[in-house]
CSV table of C-alpha atoms in Angstrom, one decimal:
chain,number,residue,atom,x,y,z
A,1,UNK,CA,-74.4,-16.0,76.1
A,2,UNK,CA,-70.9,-14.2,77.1
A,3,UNK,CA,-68.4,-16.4,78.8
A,4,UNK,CA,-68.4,-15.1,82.4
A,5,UNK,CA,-64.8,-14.7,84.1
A,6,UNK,CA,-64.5,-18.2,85.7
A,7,UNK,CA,-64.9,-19.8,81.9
A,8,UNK,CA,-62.1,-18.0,81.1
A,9,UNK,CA,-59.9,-18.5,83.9
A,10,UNK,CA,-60.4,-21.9,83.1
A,11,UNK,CA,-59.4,-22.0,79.7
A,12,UNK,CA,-56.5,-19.9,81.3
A,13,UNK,CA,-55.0,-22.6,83.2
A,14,UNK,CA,-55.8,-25.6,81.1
A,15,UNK,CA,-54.0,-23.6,78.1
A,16,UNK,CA,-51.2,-22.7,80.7
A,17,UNK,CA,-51.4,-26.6,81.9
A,18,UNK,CA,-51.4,-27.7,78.2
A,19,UNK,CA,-48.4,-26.0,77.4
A,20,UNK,CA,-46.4,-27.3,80.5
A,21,UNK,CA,-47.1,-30.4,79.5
A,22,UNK,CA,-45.6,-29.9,75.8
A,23,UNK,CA,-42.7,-27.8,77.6
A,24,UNK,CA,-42.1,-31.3,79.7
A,25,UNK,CA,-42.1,-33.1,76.8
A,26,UNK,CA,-39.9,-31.6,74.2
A,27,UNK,CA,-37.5,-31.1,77.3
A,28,UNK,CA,-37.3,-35.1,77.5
A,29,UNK,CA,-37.3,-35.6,73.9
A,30,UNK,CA,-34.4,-33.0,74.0
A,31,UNK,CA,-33.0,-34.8,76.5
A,32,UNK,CA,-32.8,-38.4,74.6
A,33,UNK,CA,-31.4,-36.3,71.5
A,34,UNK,CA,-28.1,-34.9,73.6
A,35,UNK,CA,-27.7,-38.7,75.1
A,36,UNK,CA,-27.9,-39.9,71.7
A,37,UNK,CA,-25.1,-37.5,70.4
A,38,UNK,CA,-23.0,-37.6,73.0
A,39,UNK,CA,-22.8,-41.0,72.9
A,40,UNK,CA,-22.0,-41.0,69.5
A,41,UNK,CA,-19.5,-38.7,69.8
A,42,UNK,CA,-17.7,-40.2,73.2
A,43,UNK,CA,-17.9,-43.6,71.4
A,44,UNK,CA,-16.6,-42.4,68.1
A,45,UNK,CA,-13.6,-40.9,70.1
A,46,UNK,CA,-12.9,-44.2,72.0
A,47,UNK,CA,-12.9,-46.3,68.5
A,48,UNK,CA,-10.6,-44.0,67.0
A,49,UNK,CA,-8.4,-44.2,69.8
A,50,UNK,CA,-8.6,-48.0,69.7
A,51,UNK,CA,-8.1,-47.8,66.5
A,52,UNK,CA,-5.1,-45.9,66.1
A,53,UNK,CA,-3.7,-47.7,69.5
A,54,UNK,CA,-4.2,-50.9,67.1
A,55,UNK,CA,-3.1,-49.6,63.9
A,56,UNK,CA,-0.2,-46.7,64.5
A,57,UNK,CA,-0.5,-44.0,63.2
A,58,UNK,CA,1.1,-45.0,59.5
A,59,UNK,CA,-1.4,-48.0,59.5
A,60,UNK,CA,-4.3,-45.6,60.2
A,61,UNK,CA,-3.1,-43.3,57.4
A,62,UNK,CA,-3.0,-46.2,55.2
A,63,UNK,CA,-6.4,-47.6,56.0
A,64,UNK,CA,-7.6,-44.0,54.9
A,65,UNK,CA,-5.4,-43.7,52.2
A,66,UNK,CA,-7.3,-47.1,50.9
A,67,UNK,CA,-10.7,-46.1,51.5
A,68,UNK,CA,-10.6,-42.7,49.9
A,69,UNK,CA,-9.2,-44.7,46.6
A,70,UNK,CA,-12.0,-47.3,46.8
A,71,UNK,CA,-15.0,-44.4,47.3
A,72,UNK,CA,-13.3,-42.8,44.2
A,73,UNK,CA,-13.6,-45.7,42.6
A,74,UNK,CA,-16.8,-46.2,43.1
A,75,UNK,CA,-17.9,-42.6,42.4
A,76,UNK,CA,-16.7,-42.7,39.0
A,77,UNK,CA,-18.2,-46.0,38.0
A,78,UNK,CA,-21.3,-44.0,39.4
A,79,UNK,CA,-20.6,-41.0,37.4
A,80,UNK,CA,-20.2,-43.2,34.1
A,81,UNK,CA,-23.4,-45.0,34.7
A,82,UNK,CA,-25.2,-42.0,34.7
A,83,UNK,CA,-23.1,-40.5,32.2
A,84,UNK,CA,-24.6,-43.6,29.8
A,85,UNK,CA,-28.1,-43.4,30.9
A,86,UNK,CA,-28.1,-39.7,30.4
A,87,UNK,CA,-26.7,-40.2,26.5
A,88,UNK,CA,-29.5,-43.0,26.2
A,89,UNK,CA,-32.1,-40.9,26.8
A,90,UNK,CA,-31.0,-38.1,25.1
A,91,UNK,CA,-30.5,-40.4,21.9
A,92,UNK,CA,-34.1,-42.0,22.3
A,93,UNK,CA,-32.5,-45.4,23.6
A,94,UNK,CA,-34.3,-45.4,26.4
């Protein structure tokens, strides 16, 4: 039985239909996305005014200055720990 030129018409506009359909929605997940970001970004901005509006800009430098040394910190504990545990294993400790 060979599909006569309305069956395929058919499956024509339902594919064309069905791909409108997943155009509309990527487009509105798309959409969400860009809000997301941009409101991210906007309110980043507005903190970091607010922040430096609080702080000056010497405080701000200094807040930085404080957090840089405490995320060293912590990465070289991090970097000793594993450090340890790699010489455990390797000496059949663990």
């Amino acid at each position: 039985e060979k599909p006569d030129l309305t069956k395929i018409a058919l499956m024509l506009v339902i594919l064309y239909i069905s791909l409108k359909l997943v155009n509309m929605l990527v487009q509105s997940v798309l959409f969400w996305v860009r809000l997301a970001f941009r409101i991210t970004f906007w309110g980043g901005l507005v903190v970091l005014a607010f922040w430096l509006s609080q702080r000056g800009v010497d405080g701000a430098a200094e807040d930085v200055s404080y957090w840089i040394r405490l995320w060293k910190g912590e990465l070289e504990h991090y970097k000793s720990q594993a450090e340890q545990i790699a010489y455990q294993h390797s000496h059949g400790y663990g």
